[in-house]
Amino acid sequence: MKTKRIDSSYKILIVSLFCTVFLCSLQSRGQCQNGRVQLAISNVTATATTIDFDVSVKSTGLSLLLFSAYLGNIIYDNQLLPAGATGSFSVITQPSQTGNFPFLYNLTNVNHLPATRQLTWTQLPTPVGTGSTVFLPPNTELKFARFRFSSSLPWTATNSVSLRFATDDLDQLRKNRVVAFCEPYSISTDLTAGTNSLVFVNSNFSISSVLAANQFEGHLSLVAHPNPFTDKFLLSAQFDSSDPVTVIIYDMLGKVVEHQHIFDSGFREYEWGTVLQSGLYNVFVTQGNQSQSVKVCKK
């Protein structure tokens, strides 16, 4: 009887240890089950042979996230690239150049895959604990990078075309993947559409309307940094001339809260935002017939 009682106690101990390990494993894997990131394509501009666009990220879940990397895949409409044309894909503004992700690794393997109409890139994940990962403020959109898709022939599409994120279930291609650390920031997790932790905002547009809105060759490449900011921020842009620059800042109700005319020579040293209250604002910079905008957030 004594031996049977010992065997029974031993079995109970083994089962208890197994359950403990199993539950801990579940907790570790489930740390990001409330983490969700929205990826969006926006600020589409065009010339006769190029299309530029931003990709932004926004934390929309309940878990707090440290952003480590984003490996992306965007599919363009089959009507976009003219017949007989070759396309190329490149990065205009790396994440480290946006002011939002200063220490992340640069995007690499930036490729155009014409057979499947994919625009892809990879990014080496940044380790946690190095101070290089980026906290994603809840429900705050951050510009991740700006890209350019170029054609060897002028665009000819007359109907609406699209740029969209490849989804796990529909495309069976390399999936979009955000690498993040959830509280308590010890284990990295892959956020994908297949786990319902990525939400996509695609872009539909017509070439003619984009060209009409940008009746100039090229555009102002506008960056606000730091963004979000606590006291003030700087604006960086490339200009095609030495003409005066107009900067207008609007609140989210459309009210003008700051309006300045400034020369190119002093633009990069001018500090903005000191008079603003906490909140979101749209900054419009205009020079001649060129105009660009950027959204900023004051904490």
PDB file of C-alpha atoms in Angstrom:
ATOM      1  CA  MET A   1       0.000   0.000   0.000  1.00  0.00           C
ATOM      2  CA  LYS A   2       2.857   2.318   0.827  1.00  0.00           C
ATOM      3  CA  THR A   3       4.452   1.777  -2.602  1.00  0.00           C
ATOM      4  CA  LYS A   4       1.176   2.458  -4.383  1.00  0.00           C
ATOM      5  CA  ARG A   5       0.671   5.648  -2.365  1.00  0.00           C
ATOM      6  CA  ILE A   6       4.195   6.854  -3.331  1.00  0.00           C
ATOM      7  CA  ASP A   7       3.590   6.006  -6.996  1.00  0.00           C
ATOM      8  CA  SER A   8       0.302   7.913  -6.907  1.00  0.00           C
ATOM      9  CA  SER A   9       1.924  10.963  -5.298  1.00  0.00           C
ATOM     10  CA  TYR A  10       4.725  10.835  -7.870  1.00  0.00           C
ATOM     11  CA  LYS A  11       2.202  10.813 -10.718  1.00  0.00           C
ATOM     12  CA  ILE A  12       0.349  13.780  -9.228  1.00  0.00           C
ATOM     13  CA  LEU A  13       3.642  15.681  -8.930  1.00  0.00           C
ATOM     14  CA  ILE A  14       4.575  14.949 -12.555  1.00  0.00           C
ATOM     15  CA  VAL A  15       1.132  16.033 -13.820  1.00  0.00           C
ATOM     16  CA  SER A  16       1.307  19.197 -11.715  1.00  0.00           C
ATOM     17  CA  LEU A  17       4.737  20.100 -13.082  1.00  0.00           C
ATOM     18  CA  PHE A  18       3.581  19.412 -16.649  1.00  0.00           C
ATOM     19  CA  CYS A  19       0.530  21.660 -16.233  1.00  0.00           C
ATOM     20  CA  THR A  20       2.671  24.430 -14.758  1.00  0.00           C
ATOM     21  CA  VAL A  21       5.141  24.310 -17.659  1.00  0.00           C
ATOM     22  CA  PHE A  22       2.301  24.121 -20.181  1.00  0.00           C
ATOM     23  CA  LEU A  23       0.467  27.109 -18.713  1.00  0.00           C
ATOM     24  CA  CYS A  24       3.683  29.151 -18.551  1.00  0.00           C
ATOM     25  CA  SER A  25       4.327  28.298 -22.177  1.00  0.00           C
ATOM     26  CA  LEU A  26       0.849  29.445 -23.117  1.00  0.00           C
ATOM     27  CA  GLN A  27       1.302  32.683 -21.213  1.00  0.00           C
ATOM     28  CA  SER A  28       4.622  33.369 -22.959  1.00  0.00           C
ATOM     29  CA  ARG A  29       3.171  32.703 -26.390  1.00  0.00           C
ATOM     30  CA  GLY A  30       0.055  34.718 -25.603  1.00  0.00           C
ATOM     31  CA  GLN A  31       1.768  37.871 -24.408  1.00  0.00           C
ATOM     32  CA  CYS A  32       0.821  39.674 -27.622  1.00  0.00           C
ATOM     33  CA  GLN A  33      -2.658  38.270 -28.057  1.00  0.00           C
ATOM     34  CA  ASN A  34      -3.981  41.803 -27.398  1.00  0.00           C
ATOM     35  CA  GLY A  35      -1.360  43.488 -29.577  1.00  0.00           C
ATOM     36  CA  ARG A  36      -2.562  44.890 -32.888  1.00  0.00           C
ATOM     37  CA  VAL A  37      -0.899  47.161 -35.454  1.00  0.00           C
ATOM     38  CA  GLN A  38      -2.512  49.042 -38.332  1.00  0.00           C
ATOM     39  CA  LEU A  39      -0.448  49.431 -41.512  1.00  0.00           C
ATOM     40  CA  ALA A  40      -1.530  52.160 -43.930  1.00  0.00           C
ATOM     41  CA  ILE A  41      -0.539  53.428 -47.385  1.00  0.00           C
ATOM     42  CA  SER A  42      -1.012  57.196 -47.734  1.00  0.00           C
ATOM     43  CA  ASN A  43       0.309  60.477 -49.187  1.00  0.00           C
ATOM     44  CA  VAL A  44       0.435  59.115 -52.733  1.00  0.00           C
ATOM     45  CA  THR A  45       2.089  61.519 -55.190  1.00  0.00           C
ATOM     46  CA  ALA A  46       3.113  60.990 -58.799  1.00  0.00           C
ATOM     47  CA  THR A  47       5.001  62.238 -61.803  1.00  0.00           C
ATOM     48  CA  ALA A  48       4.638  60.876 -65.323  1.00  0.00           C
ATOM     49  CA  THR A  49       6.775  57.832 -64.475  1.00  0.00           C
ATOM     50  CA  THR A  50       6.962  57.593 -60.662  1.00  0.00           C
ATOM     51  CA  ILE A  51       4.580  56.971 -57.786  1.00  0.00           C
ATOM     52  CA  ASP A  52       5.689  57.825 -54.251  1.00  0.00           C
ATOM     53  CA  PHE A  53       3.840  56.779 -51.117  1.00  0.00           C
ATOM     54  CA  ASP A  54       4.179  56.562 -47.340  1.00  0.00           C
ATOM     55  CA  VAL A  55       3.706  53.486 -45.198  1.00  0.00           C
ATOM     56  CA  SER A  56       2.696  54.236 -41.620  1.00  0.00           C
ATOM     57  CA  VAL A  57       2.196  52.127 -38.500  1.00  0.00           C
ATOM     58  CA  LYS A  58      -0.233  52.599 -35.622  1.00  0.00           C
ATOM     59  CA  SER A  59      -0.769  50.532 -32.490  1.00  0.00           C
ATOM     60  CA  THR A  60      -4.514  49.887 -32.145  1.00  0.00           C
ATOM     61  CA  GLY A  61      -4.589  46.995 -29.661  1.00  0.00           C
ATOM     62  CA  LEU A  62      -4.705  46.814 -25.884  1.00  0.00           C
ATOM     63  CA  SER A  63      -1.107  45.667 -25.369  1.00  0.00           C
ATOM     64  CA  LEU A  64       1.752  48.166 -25.224  1.00  0.00           C
ATOM     65  CA  LEU A  65       4.297  47.459 -27.960  1.00  0.00           C
ATOM     66  CA  LEU A  66       7.977  48.026 -28.603  1.00  0.00           C
ATOM     67  CA  PHE A  67       8.490  48.093 -32.372  1.00  0.00           C
ATOM     68  CA  SER A  68      11.484  46.090 -33.621  1.00  0.00           C
ATOM     69  CA  ALA A  69      11.092  45.557 -37.390  1.00  0.00           C
ATOM     70  CA  TYR A  70       8.642  45.417 -40.290  1.00  0.00           C
ATOM     71  CA  LEU A  71       9.089  43.077 -43.256  1.00  0.00           C
ATOM     72  CA  GLY A  72       6.700  44.220 -45.959  1.00  0.00           C
ATOM     73  CA  ASN A  73       4.957  43.125 -49.131  1.00  0.00           C
ATOM     74  CA  ILE A  74       2.732  45.424 -51.204  1.00  0.00           C
ATOM     75  CA  ILE A  75       0.915  44.343 -54.354  1.00  0.00           C
ATOM     76  CA  TYR A  76       0.127  46.812 -57.133  1.00  0.00           C
ATOM     77  CA  ASP A  77      -2.847  46.701 -59.482  1.00  0.00           C
ATOM     78  CA  ASN A  78      -2.416  44.690 -62.698  1.00  0.00           C
ATOM     79  CA  GLN A  79      -3.397  47.781 -64.714  1.00  0.00           C
ATOM     80  CA  LEU A  80      -0.755  50.028 -63.174  1.00  0.00           C
ATOM     81  CA  LEU A  81       2.459  49.154 -65.013  1.00  0.00           C
ATOM     82  CA  PRO A  82       2.122  49.943 -68.766  1.00  0.00           C
ATOM     83  CA  ALA A  83       2.495  47.111 -71.266  1.00  0.00           C
ATOM     84  CA  GLY A  84       6.148  46.652 -72.200  1.00  0.00           C
ATOM     85  CA  ALA A  85       7.397  48.753 -69.287  1.00  0.00           C
ATOM     86  CA  THR A  86       9.827  47.661 -66.617  1.00  0.00           C
ATOM     87  CA  GLY A  87       9.351  48.726 -63.029  1.00  0.00           C
ATOM     88  CA  SER A  88      11.704  49.416 -60.142  1.00  0.00           C
ATOM     89  CA  PHE A  89      11.122  49.826 -56.429  1.00  0.00           C
ATOM     90  CA  SER A  90      13.201  51.880 -53.999  1.00  0.00           C
ATOM     91  CA  VAL A  91      13.178  53.556 -50.589  1.00  0.00           C
ATOM     92  CA  ILE A  92      13.114  57.364 -50.537  1.00  0.00           C
ATOM     93  CA  THR A  93      13.029  57.788 -46.765  1.00  0.00           C
ATOM     94  CA  GLN A  94      14.359  55.061 -44.487  1.00  0.00           C
ATOM     95  CA  PRO A  95      12.673  54.547 -41.089  1.00  0.00           C
ATOM     96  CA  SER A  96      15.710  56.085 -39.382  1.00  0.00           C
ATOM     97  CA  GLN A  97      15.218  59.240 -41.491  1.00  0.00           C
ATOM     98  CA  THR A  98      11.572  59.858 -40.585  1.00  0.00           C
ATOM     99  CA  GLY A  99      12.320  61.030 -37.057  1.00  0.00           C
ATOM    100  CA  ASN A 100      10.083  58.279 -35.658  1.00  0.00           C
ATOM    101  CA  PHE A 101      12.451  55.280 -35.726  1.00  0.00           C
ATOM    102  CA  PRO A 102      15.933  56.783 -35.334  1.00  0.00           C
ATOM    103  CA  PHE A 103      17.842  53.617 -34.404  1.00  0.00           C
ATOM    104  CA  LEU A 104      16.127  50.885 -36.399  1.00  0.00           C
ATOM    105  CA  TYR A 105      18.084  49.035 -39.063  1.00  0.00           C
ATOM    106  CA  ASN A 106      17.671  50.237 -42.649  1.00  0.00           C
ATOM    107  CA  LEU A 107      15.379  48.357 -45.022  1.00  0.00           C
ATOM    108  CA  THR A 108      17.183  45.871 -47.259  1.00  0.00           C
ATOM    109  CA  ASN A 109      16.332  43.514 -50.125  1.00  0.00           C
ATOM    110  CA  VAL A 110      14.019  46.161 -51.572  1.00  0.00           C
ATOM    111  CA  ASN A 111      12.714  44.399 -54.667  1.00  0.00           C
ATOM    112  CA  HIS A 112      10.147  44.551 -57.449  1.00  0.00           C
ATOM    113  CA  LEU A 113       8.870  41.083 -58.393  1.00  0.00           C
ATOM    114  CA  PRO A 114       7.011  41.672 -61.689  1.00  0.00           C
ATOM    115  CA  ALA A 115       5.629  38.136 -62.126  1.00  0.00           C
ATOM    116  CA  THR A 116       3.508  38.507 -58.982  1.00  0.00           C
ATOM    117  CA  ARG A 117       3.379  42.355 -58.903  1.00  0.00           C
ATOM    118  CA  GLN A 118       5.036  42.455 -55.480  1.00  0.00           C
ATOM    119  CA  LEU A 119       6.977  45.322 -53.899  1.00  0.00           C
ATOM    120  CA  THR A 120       8.909  43.791 -51.024  1.00  0.00           C
ATOM    121  CA  TRP A 121      11.502  44.612 -48.387  1.00  0.00           C
ATOM    122  CA  THR A 122      13.084  43.099 -45.311  1.00  0.00           C
ATOM    123  CA  GLN A 123      14.406  44.596 -42.078  1.00  0.00           C
ATOM    124  CA  LEU A 124      16.671  43.095 -39.465  1.00  0.00           C
ATOM    125  CA  PRO A 125      14.882  43.064 -36.075  1.00  0.00           C
ATOM    126  CA  THR A 126      16.351  45.318 -33.401  1.00  0.00           C
ATOM    127  CA  PRO A 127      17.019  43.486 -30.106  1.00  0.00           C
ATOM    128  CA  VAL A 128      15.163  44.620 -27.014  1.00  0.00           C
ATOM    129  CA  GLY A 129      17.291  46.076 -24.221  1.00  0.00           C
ATOM    130  CA  THR A 130      19.522  48.049 -26.591  1.00  0.00           C
ATOM    131  CA  GLY A 131      17.417  51.206 -26.394  1.00  0.00           C
ATOM    132  CA  SER A 132      16.871  51.021 -30.159  1.00  0.00           C
ATOM    133  CA  THR A 133      13.364  49.566 -30.243  1.00  0.00           C
ATOM    134  CA  VAL A 134      10.572  52.143 -30.500  1.00  0.00           C
ATOM    135  CA  PHE A 135       7.541  52.431 -28.256  1.00  0.00           C
ATOM    136  CA  LEU A 136       4.344  52.725 -30.323  1.00  0.00           C
ATOM    137  CA  PRO A 137       2.021  55.249 -28.656  1.00  0.00           C
ATOM    138  CA  PRO A 138      -1.540  53.864 -28.659  1.00  0.00           C
ATOM    139  CA  ASN A 139      -3.663  55.069 -31.596  1.00  0.00           C
ATOM    140  CA  THR A 140      -0.943  57.370 -32.906  1.00  0.00           C
ATOM    141  CA  GLU A 141       0.025  57.036 -36.569  1.00  0.00           C
ATOM    142  CA  LEU A 142       3.786  57.099 -37.201  1.00  0.00           C
ATOM    143  CA  LYS A 143       5.338  57.377 -40.639  1.00  0.00           C
ATOM    144  CA  PHE A 144       7.497  54.291 -41.138  1.00  0.00           C
ATOM    145  CA  ALA A 145       9.092  54.957 -44.550  1.00  0.00           C
ATOM    146  CA  ARG A 146       8.473  56.502 -47.969  1.00  0.00           C
ATOM    147  CA  PHE A 147       8.811  54.440 -51.130  1.00  0.00           C
ATOM    148  CA  ARG A 148       8.980  55.005 -54.894  1.00  0.00           C
ATOM    149  CA  PHE A 149       7.672  52.747 -57.645  1.00  0.00           C
ATOM    150  CA  SER A 150       9.043  53.791 -61.039  1.00  0.00           C
ATOM    151  CA  SER A 151       8.094  52.850 -64.599  1.00  0.00           C
ATOM    152  CA  SER A 152      10.333  52.955 -67.678  1.00  0.00           C
ATOM    153  CA  LEU A 153       7.299  54.237 -69.639  1.00  0.00           C
ATOM    154  CA  PRO A 154       4.720  56.909 -68.674  1.00  0.00           C
ATOM    155  CA  TRP A 155       1.673  55.723 -66.767  1.00  0.00           C
ATOM    156  CA  THR A 156      -1.316  54.979 -69.008  1.00  0.00           C
ATOM    157  CA  ALA A 157      -3.960  53.628 -66.600  1.00  0.00           C
ATOM    158  CA  THR A 158      -7.184  55.652 -66.824  1.00  0.00           C
ATOM    159  CA  ASN A 159      -9.228  53.811 -64.198  1.00  0.00           C
ATOM    160  CA  SER A 160      -8.709  53.676 -60.457  1.00  0.00           C
ATOM    161  CA  VAL A 161      -5.721  51.557 -59.443  1.00  0.00           C
ATOM    162  CA  SER A 162      -4.603  50.238 -56.093  1.00  0.00           C
ATOM    163  CA  LEU A 163      -1.649  49.578 -53.855  1.00  0.00           C
ATOM    164  CA  ARG A 164      -2.515  47.003 -51.220  1.00  0.00           C
ATOM    165  CA  PHE A 165      -0.815  44.943 -48.551  1.00  0.00           C
ATOM    166  CA  ALA A 166      -0.463  41.249 -49.316  1.00  0.00           C
ATOM    167  CA  THR A 167      -2.648  39.230 -46.947  1.00  0.00           C
ATOM    168  CA  ASP A 168      -1.835  35.786 -45.592  1.00  0.00           C
ATOM    169  CA  ASP A 169      -5.010  34.070 -46.728  1.00  0.00           C
ATOM    170  CA  LEU A 170      -5.631  35.632 -50.149  1.00  0.00           C
ATOM    171  CA  ASP A 171      -2.238  35.919 -51.788  1.00  0.00           C
ATOM    172  CA  GLN A 172      -0.222  32.934 -50.547  1.00  0.00           C
ATOM    173  CA  LEU A 173       2.860  35.113 -50.878  1.00  0.00           C
ATOM    174  CA  ARG A 174       5.358  36.325 -48.340  1.00  0.00           C
ATOM    175  CA  LYS A 175       3.273  37.860 -45.628  1.00  0.00           C
ATOM    176  CA  ASN A 176       3.604  41.260 -44.013  1.00  0.00           C
ATOM    177  CA  ARG A 177       5.230  40.764 -40.631  1.00  0.00           C
ATOM    178  CA  VAL A 178       5.770  43.186 -37.772  1.00  0.00           C
ATOM    179  CA  VAL A 179       8.220  42.082 -35.091  1.00  0.00           C
ATOM    180  CA  ALA A 180       7.341  43.586 -31.705  1.00  0.00           C
ATOM    181  CA  PHE A 181       7.845  43.088 -27.992  1.00  0.00           C
ATOM    182  CA  CYS A 182       4.775  43.106 -25.743  1.00  0.00           C
ATOM    183  CA  GLU A 183       4.698  43.714 -22.015  1.00  0.00           C
ATOM    184  CA  PRO A 184       6.809  42.750 -20.133  1.00  0.00           C
ATOM    185  CA  TYR A 185       9.005  43.199 -23.240  1.00  0.00           C
ATOM    186  CA  SER A 186      10.990  39.996 -22.875  1.00  0.00           C
ATOM    187  CA  ILE A 187       9.786  37.882 -25.828  1.00  0.00           C
ATOM    188  CA  SER A 188       9.436  39.042 -29.434  1.00  0.00           C
ATOM    189  CA  THR A 189       6.255  38.197 -31.317  1.00  0.00           C
ATOM    190  CA  ASP A 190       5.411  38.161 -35.021  1.00  0.00           C
ATOM    191  CA  LEU A 191       2.262  40.156 -35.750  1.00  0.00           C
ATOM    192  CA  THR A 192       0.589  38.986 -38.971  1.00  0.00           C
ATOM    193  CA  ALA A 193      -2.801  39.098 -40.640  1.00  0.00           C
ATOM    194  CA  GLY A 194      -3.116  35.357 -40.034  1.00  0.00           C
ATOM    195  CA  THR A 195      -3.120  35.940 -36.277  1.00  0.00           C
ATOM    196  CA  ASN A 196      -5.547  38.880 -36.606  1.00  0.00           C
ATOM    197  CA  SER A 197      -2.873  41.180 -35.206  1.00  0.00           C
ATOM    198  CA  LEU A 198      -2.336  43.252 -38.371  1.00  0.00           C
ATOM    199  CA  VAL A 199      -4.939  45.564 -39.911  1.00  0.00           C
ATOM    200  CA  PHE A 200      -4.421  46.994 -43.400  1.00  0.00           C
ATOM    201  CA  VAL A 201      -5.470  50.340 -44.892  1.00  0.00           C
ATOM    202  CA  ASN A 202      -4.861  50.130 -48.627  1.00  0.00           C
ATOM    203  CA  SER A 203      -4.814  52.937 -51.201  1.00  0.00           C
ATOM    204  CA  ASN A 204      -7.035  53.345 -54.261  1.00  0.00           C
ATOM    205  CA  PHE A 205      -6.361  56.261 -56.590  1.00  0.00           C
ATOM    206  CA  SER A 206      -6.354  57.357 -60.210  1.00  0.00           C
ATOM    207  CA  ILE A 207      -3.132  58.464 -61.875  1.00  0.00           C
ATOM    208  CA  SER A 208      -4.848  61.473 -63.449  1.00  0.00           C
ATOM    209  CA  SER A 209      -6.142  62.816 -60.129  1.00  0.00           C
ATOM    210  CA  VAL A 210      -2.794  62.332 -58.401  1.00  0.00           C
ATOM    211  CA  LEU A 211      -0.986  64.111 -61.233  1.00  0.00           C
ATOM    212  CA  ALA A 212      -3.542  66.937 -61.165  1.00  0.00           C
ATOM    213  CA  ALA A 213      -2.944  67.422 -57.463  1.00  0.00           C
ATOM    214  CA  ASN A 214       0.808  67.496 -57.997  1.00  0.00           C
ATOM    215  CA  GLN A 215       1.395  69.630 -61.067  1.00  0.00           C
ATOM    216  CA  PHE A 216       5.135  69.700 -60.698  1.00  0.00           C
ATOM    217  CA  GLU A 217       8.066  67.398 -61.266  1.00  0.00           C
ATOM    218  CA  GLY A 218       8.896  65.898 -57.922  1.00  0.00           C
ATOM    219  CA  HIS A 219       7.597  67.002 -54.531  1.00  0.00           C
ATOM    220  CA  LEU A 220       8.716  68.364 -51.217  1.00  0.00           C
ATOM    221  CA  SER A 221      10.107  65.519 -49.171  1.00  0.00           C
ATOM    222  CA  LEU A 222       8.902  66.765 -45.802  1.00  0.00           C
ATOM    223  CA  VAL A 223       9.939  65.299 -42.452  1.00  0.00           C
ATOM    224  CA  ALA A 224       9.047  66.503 -38.949  1.00  0.00           C
ATOM    225  CA  HIS A 225      11.332  65.476 -36.109  1.00  0.00           C
ATOM    226  CA  PRO A 226      11.005  64.522 -33.367  1.00  0.00           C
ATOM    227  CA  ASN A 227       7.486  63.265 -33.880  1.00  0.00           C
ATOM    228  CA  PRO A 228       5.707  62.907 -31.477  1.00  0.00           C
ATOM    229  CA  PHE A 229       7.306  65.888 -29.673  1.00  0.00           C
ATOM    230  CA  THR A 230       6.986  67.366 -26.209  1.00  0.00           C
ATOM    231  CA  ASP A 231       7.992  71.016 -26.674  1.00  0.00           C
ATOM    232  CA  LYS A 232       9.079  71.808 -30.237  1.00  0.00           C
ATOM    233  CA  PHE A 233       9.959  70.142 -33.529  1.00  0.00           C
ATOM    234  CA  LEU A 234      11.994  70.892 -36.633  1.00  0.00           C
ATOM    235  CA  LEU A 235      10.994  70.512 -40.275  1.00  0.00           C
ATOM    236  CA  SER A 236      13.308  69.124 -42.941  1.00  0.00           C
ATOM    237  CA  ALA A 237      12.591  69.393 -46.657  1.00  0.00           C
ATOM    238  CA  GLN A 238      14.318  69.562 -50.025  1.00  0.00           C
ATOM    239  CA  PHE A 239      13.431  72.588 -52.126  1.00  0.00           C
ATOM    240  CA  ASP A 240      13.788  73.144 -55.854  1.00  0.00           C
ATOM    241  CA  SER A 241      14.311  76.917 -55.543  1.00  0.00           C
ATOM    242  CA  SER A 242      15.165  79.704 -53.100  1.00  0.00           C
ATOM    243  CA  ASP A 243      11.601  81.101 -53.108  1.00  0.00           C
ATOM    244  CA  PRO A 244       9.981  81.861 -49.739  1.00  0.00           C
ATOM    245  CA  VAL A 245       8.264  78.997 -47.954  1.00  0.00           C
ATOM    246  CA  THR A 246       4.829  79.171 -46.343  1.00  0.00           C
ATOM    247  CA  VAL A 247       4.144  76.975 -43.325  1.00  0.00           C
ATOM    248  CA  ILE A 248       0.580  76.639 -42.004  1.00  0.00           C
ATOM    249  CA  ILE A 249      -0.333  74.438 -39.052  1.00  0.00           C
ATOM    250  CA  TYR A 250      -3.962  73.371 -38.608  1.00  0.00           C
ATOM    251  CA  ASP A 251      -5.595  71.659 -35.666  1.00  0.00           C
ATOM    252  CA  MET A 252      -7.880  68.685 -36.313  1.00  0.00           C
ATOM    253  CA  LEU A 253     -10.885  71.012 -36.611  1.00  0.00           C
ATOM    254  CA  GLY A 254      -9.236  72.903 -39.475  1.00  0.00           C
ATOM    255  CA  LYS A 255      -8.376  76.011 -37.461  1.00  0.00           C
ATOM    256  CA  VAL A 256      -5.088  77.764 -38.320  1.00  0.00           C
ATOM    257  CA  VAL A 257      -2.934  77.753 -35.180  1.00  0.00           C
ATOM    258  CA  GLU A 258       0.375  78.866 -36.715  1.00  0.00           C
ATOM    259  CA  HIS A 259       1.172  80.625 -39.999  1.00  0.00           C
ATOM    260  CA  GLN A 260       4.628  81.762 -41.103  1.00  0.00           C
ATOM    261  CA  HIS A 261       6.431  82.900 -44.262  1.00  0.00           C
ATOM    262  CA  ILE A 262      10.097  81.985 -44.098  1.00  0.00           C
ATOM    263  CA  PHE A 263      13.047  81.816 -46.465  1.00  0.00           C
ATOM    264  CA  ASP A 264      14.717  78.534 -47.354  1.00  0.00           C
ATOM    265  CA  SER A 265      17.964  79.646 -45.716  1.00  0.00           C
ATOM    266  CA  GLY A 266      16.330  79.769 -42.274  1.00  0.00           C
ATOM    267  CA  PHE A 267      13.814  76.984 -42.663  1.00  0.00           C
ATOM    268  CA  ARG A 268      15.877  74.194 -41.107  1.00  0.00           C
ATOM    269  CA  GLU A 269      16.698  76.213 -37.999  1.00  0.00           C
ATOM    270  CA  TYR A 270      13.160  77.423 -37.315  1.00  0.00           C
ATOM    271  CA  GLU A 271      11.482  75.763 -34.341  1.00  0.00           C
ATOM    272  CA  TRP A 272       7.800  74.910 -34.459  1.00  0.00           C
ATOM    273  CA  GLY A 273       5.161  73.802 -31.982  1.00  0.00           C
ATOM    274  CA  THR A 274       6.069  75.780 -28.865  1.00  0.00           C
ATOM    275  CA  VAL A 275       2.680  77.564 -28.867  1.00  0.00           C
ATOM    276  CA  LEU A 276       0.663  74.396 -29.490  1.00  0.00           C
ATOM    277  CA  GLN A 277      -1.392  72.488 -26.955  1.00  0.00           C
ATOM    278  CA  SER A 278      -1.181  68.700 -26.680  1.00  0.00           C
ATOM    279  CA  GLY A 279      -2.865  67.004 -29.626  1.00  0.00           C
ATOM    280  CA  LEU A 280      -2.637  66.193 -33.341  1.00  0.00           C
ATOM    281  CA  TYR A 281      -1.917  68.777 -36.035  1.00  0.00           C
ATOM    282  CA  ASN A 282      -1.532  68.910 -39.820  1.00  0.00           C
ATOM    283  CA  VAL A 283       1.474  70.869 -41.072  1.00  0.00           C
ATOM    284  CA  PHE A 284       1.338  72.184 -44.659  1.00  0.00           C
ATOM    285  CA  VAL A 285       4.497  73.484 -46.351  1.00  0.00           C
ATOM    286  CA  THR A 286       4.174  75.307 -49.674  1.00  0.00           C
ATOM    287  CA  GLN A 287       6.772  76.726 -52.037  1.00  0.00           C
ATOM    288  CA  GLY A 288       5.522  78.035 -55.352  1.00  0.00           C
ATOM    289  CA  ASN A 289       3.234  75.347 -56.779  1.00  0.00           C
ATOM    290  CA  GLN A 290       4.717  72.606 -54.601  1.00  0.00           C
ATOM    291  CA  SER A 291       3.009  71.552 -51.408  1.00  0.00           C
ATOM    292  CA  GLN A 292       3.403  68.749 -48.902  1.00  0.00           C
ATOM    293  CA  SER A 293       1.906  67.959 -45.523  1.00  0.00           C
ATOM    294  CA  VAL A 294       2.821  65.950 -42.465  1.00  0.00           C
ATOM    295  CA  LYS A 295       0.837  65.094 -39.328  1.00  0.00           C
ATOM    296  CA  VAL A 296       2.515  65.797 -35.991  1.00  0.00           C
ATOM    297  CA  CYS A 297       1.608  64.921 -32.425  1.00  0.00           C
ATOM    298  CA  LYS A 298       2.392  67.019 -29.347  1.00  0.00           C
ATOM    299  CA  LYS A 299       2.421  64.978 -26.146  1.00  0.00           C
TER     300      LYS A 299
END
